[in-house]
mmCIF file of C-alpha atoms in Angstrom:
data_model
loop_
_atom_site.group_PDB
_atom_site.id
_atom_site.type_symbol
_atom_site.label_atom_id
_atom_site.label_comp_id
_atom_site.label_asym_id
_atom_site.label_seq_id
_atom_site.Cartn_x
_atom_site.Cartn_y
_atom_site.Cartn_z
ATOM 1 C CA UNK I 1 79.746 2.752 89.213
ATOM 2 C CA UNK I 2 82.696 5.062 90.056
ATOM 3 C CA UNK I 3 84.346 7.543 88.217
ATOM 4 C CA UNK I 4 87.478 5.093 86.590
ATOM 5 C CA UNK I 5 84.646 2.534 85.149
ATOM 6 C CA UNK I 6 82.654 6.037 83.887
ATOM 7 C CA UNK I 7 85.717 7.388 82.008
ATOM 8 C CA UNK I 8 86.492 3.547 80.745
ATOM 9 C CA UNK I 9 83.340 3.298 79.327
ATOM 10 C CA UNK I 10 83.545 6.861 77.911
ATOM 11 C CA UNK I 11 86.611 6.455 76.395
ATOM 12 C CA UNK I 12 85.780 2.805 74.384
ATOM 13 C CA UNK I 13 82.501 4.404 72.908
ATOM 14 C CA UNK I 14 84.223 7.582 71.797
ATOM 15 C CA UNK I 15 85.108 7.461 68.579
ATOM 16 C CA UNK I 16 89.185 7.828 67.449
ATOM 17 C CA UNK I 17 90.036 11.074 66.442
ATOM 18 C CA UNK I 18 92.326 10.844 63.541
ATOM 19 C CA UNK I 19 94.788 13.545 64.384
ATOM 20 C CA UNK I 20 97.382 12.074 61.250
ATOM 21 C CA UNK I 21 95.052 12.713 59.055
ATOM 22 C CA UNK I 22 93.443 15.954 59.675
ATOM 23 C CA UNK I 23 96.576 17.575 60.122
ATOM 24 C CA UNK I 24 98.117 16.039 56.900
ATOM 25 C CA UNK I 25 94.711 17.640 54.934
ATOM 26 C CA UNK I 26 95.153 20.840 56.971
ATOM 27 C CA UNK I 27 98.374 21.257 55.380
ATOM 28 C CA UNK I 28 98.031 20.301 52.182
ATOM 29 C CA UNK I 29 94.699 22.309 51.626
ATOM 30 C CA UNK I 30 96.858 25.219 53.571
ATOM 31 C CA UNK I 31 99.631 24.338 50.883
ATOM 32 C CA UNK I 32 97.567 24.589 48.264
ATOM 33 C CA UNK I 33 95.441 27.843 49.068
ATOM 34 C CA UNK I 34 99.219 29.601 49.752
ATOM 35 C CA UNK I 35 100.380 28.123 46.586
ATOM 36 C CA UNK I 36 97.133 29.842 44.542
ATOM 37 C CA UNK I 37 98.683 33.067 46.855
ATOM 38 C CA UNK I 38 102.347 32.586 45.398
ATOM 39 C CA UNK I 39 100.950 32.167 41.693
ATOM 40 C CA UNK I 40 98.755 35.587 42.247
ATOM 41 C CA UNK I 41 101.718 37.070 43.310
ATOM 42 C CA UNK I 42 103.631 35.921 40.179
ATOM 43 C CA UNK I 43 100.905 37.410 38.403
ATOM 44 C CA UNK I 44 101.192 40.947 39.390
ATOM 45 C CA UNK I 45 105.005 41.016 39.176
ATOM 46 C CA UNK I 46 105.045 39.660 35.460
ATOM 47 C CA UNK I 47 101.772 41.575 34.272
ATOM 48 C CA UNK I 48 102.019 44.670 36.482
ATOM 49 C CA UNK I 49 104.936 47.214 37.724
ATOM 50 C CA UNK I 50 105.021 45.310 40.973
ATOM 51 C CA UNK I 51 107.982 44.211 43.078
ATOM 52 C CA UNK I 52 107.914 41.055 45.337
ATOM 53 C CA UNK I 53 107.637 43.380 47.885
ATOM 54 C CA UNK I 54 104.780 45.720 46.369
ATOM 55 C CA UNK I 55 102.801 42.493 45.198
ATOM 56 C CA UNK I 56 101.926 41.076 48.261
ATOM 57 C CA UNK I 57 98.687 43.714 49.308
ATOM 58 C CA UNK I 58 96.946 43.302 46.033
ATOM 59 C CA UNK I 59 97.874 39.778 46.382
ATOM 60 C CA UNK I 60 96.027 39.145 49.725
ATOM 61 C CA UNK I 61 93.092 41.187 48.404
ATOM 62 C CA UNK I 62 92.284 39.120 45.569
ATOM 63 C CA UNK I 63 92.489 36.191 48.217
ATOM 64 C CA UNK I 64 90.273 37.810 50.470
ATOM 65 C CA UNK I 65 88.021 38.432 47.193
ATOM 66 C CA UNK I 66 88.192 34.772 46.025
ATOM 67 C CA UNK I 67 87.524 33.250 49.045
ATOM 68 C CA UNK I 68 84.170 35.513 49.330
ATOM 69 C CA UNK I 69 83.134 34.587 45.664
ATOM 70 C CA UNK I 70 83.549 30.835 46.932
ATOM 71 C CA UNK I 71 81.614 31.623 50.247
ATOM 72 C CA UNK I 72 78.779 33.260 48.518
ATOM 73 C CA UNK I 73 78.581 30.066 46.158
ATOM 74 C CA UNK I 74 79.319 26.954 49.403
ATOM 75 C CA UNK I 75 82.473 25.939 47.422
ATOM 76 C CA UNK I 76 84.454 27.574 50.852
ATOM 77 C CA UNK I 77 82.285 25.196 52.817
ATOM 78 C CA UNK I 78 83.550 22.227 51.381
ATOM 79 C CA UNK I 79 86.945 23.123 51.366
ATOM 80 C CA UNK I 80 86.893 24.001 54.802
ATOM 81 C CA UNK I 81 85.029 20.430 55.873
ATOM 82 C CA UNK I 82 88.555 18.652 53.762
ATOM 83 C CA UNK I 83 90.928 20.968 55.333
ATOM 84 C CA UNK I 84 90.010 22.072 58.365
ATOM 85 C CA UNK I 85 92.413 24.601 59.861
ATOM 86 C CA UNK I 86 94.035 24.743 56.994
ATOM 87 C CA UNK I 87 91.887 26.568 55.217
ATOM 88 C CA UNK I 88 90.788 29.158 58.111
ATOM 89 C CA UNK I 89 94.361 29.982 58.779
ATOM 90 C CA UNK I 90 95.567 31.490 55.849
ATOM 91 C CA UNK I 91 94.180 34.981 54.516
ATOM 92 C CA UNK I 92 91.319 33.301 53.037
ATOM 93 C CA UNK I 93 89.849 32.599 56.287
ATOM 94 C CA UNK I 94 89.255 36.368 57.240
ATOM 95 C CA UNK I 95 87.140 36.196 53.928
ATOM 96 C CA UNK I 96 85.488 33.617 54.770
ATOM 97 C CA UNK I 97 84.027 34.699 58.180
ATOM 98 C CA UNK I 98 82.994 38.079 57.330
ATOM 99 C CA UNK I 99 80.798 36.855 53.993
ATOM 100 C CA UNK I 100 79.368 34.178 56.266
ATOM 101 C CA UNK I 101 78.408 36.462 58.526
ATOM 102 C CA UNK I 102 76.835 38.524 56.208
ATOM 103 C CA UNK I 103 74.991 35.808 54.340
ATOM 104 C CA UNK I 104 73.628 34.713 57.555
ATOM 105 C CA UNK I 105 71.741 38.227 58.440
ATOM 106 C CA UNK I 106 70.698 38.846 55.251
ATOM 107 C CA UNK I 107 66.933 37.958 55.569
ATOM 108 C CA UNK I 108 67.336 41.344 58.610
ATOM 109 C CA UNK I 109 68.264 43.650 55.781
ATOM 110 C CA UNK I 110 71.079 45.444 54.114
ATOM 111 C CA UNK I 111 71.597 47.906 56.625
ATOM 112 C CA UNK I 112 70.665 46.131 60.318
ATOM 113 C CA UNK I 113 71.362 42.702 59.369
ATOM 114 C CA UNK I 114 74.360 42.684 56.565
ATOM 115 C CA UNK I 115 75.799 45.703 57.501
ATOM 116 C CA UNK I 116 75.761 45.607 61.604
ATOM 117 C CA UNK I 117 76.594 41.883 61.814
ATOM 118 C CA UNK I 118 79.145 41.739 58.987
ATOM 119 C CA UNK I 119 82.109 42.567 60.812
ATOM 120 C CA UNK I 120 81.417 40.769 64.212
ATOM 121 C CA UNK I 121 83.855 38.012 63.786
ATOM 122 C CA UNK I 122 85.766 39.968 61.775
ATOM 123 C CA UNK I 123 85.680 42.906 63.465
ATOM 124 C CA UNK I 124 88.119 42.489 66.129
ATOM 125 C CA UNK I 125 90.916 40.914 63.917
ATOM 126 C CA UNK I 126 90.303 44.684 61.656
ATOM 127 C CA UNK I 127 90.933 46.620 65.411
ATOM 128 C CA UNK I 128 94.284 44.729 66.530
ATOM 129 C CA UNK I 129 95.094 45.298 63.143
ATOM 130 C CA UNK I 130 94.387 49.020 62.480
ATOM 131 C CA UNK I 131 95.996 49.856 66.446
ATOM 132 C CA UNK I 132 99.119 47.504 66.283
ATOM 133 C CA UNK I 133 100.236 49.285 62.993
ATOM 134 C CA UNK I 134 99.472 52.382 64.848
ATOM 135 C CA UNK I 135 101.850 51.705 67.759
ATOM 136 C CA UNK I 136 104.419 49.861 65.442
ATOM 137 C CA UNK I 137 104.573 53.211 63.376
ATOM 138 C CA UNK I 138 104.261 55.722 66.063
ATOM 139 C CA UNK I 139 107.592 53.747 67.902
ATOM 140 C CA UNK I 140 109.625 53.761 64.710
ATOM 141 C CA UNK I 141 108.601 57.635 64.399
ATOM 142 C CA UNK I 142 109.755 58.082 68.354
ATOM 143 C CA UNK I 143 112.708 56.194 67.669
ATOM 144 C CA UNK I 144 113.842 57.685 64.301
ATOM 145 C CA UNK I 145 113.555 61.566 65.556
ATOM 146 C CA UNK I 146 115.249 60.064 68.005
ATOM 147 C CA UNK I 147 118.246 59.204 65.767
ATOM 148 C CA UNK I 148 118.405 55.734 67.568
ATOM 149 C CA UNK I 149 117.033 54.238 63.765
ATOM 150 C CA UNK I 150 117.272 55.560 59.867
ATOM 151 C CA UNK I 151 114.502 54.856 57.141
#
């Protein structure tokens, strides 16, 4: 048997992805979970002295915070087997992998196995956060002593 029959015979037992579909539930479920953001936000501007602008931070928190409640309780899980990508992409996601990570090392303890594993996945995301923001803001300072840019 050479190669061409191998990959023949590969390819007719492999089953069909459905691409259509998974990336039609991706972006609903993605629609859906950025929808629940939009209504948050709405929140905070009508019940709170927020702007649009000054909504969005407590906005993402309280995703962050409801996608750990749903984590804790498997209700994430089963969103994330309908929507795939869609719902690790969004905000929700980052929740989602550091609360699994910390459910997972629970049995080690609080300190060793929640606290020193919790952030592994995450952990890396927090970093290129924290340092972009730092160069982003240390370039606009350059630039505005500079005169070349106002506030």
């Amino acid at each position: 048997m050479d190669q061409q029959q191998f990959q023949k015979i590969v390819d007719e037992k492999n089953p069909k992805v459905p691409y259509f579909m998974n990336i039609l539930k991706a972006f609903i479920v993605g629609g859906i979970i950025c929808t629940i953001g939009q209504l948050i936000t709405f929140f905070y501007m009508r019940f709170f002295p927020f702007t649009e602008g000054t909504a969005s931070n407590p906005t993402v928190a309280t995703l962050v915070f409801i996608a750990m409640i749903l984590t804790g309780t498997g209700l994430y899980k089963k969103i994330a087997q309908i929507g795939g990508a869609g719902s690790a992409v969004p905000v929700t996601g980052f929740g989602n992998a550091v609360i699994s990570a910390a459910i997972e090392h629970k049995s080690e303890g609080y300190v060793l196995g929640v606290g020193g594993n919790m952030f592994k996945l995450a952990g890396s995301v927090i970093l290129f956060g924290v340092l972009s923001a730092f160069v982003v803001a240390l370039i606009k300072t350059i630039l505005v002593n500079l005169g070349v840019v106002s506030w």
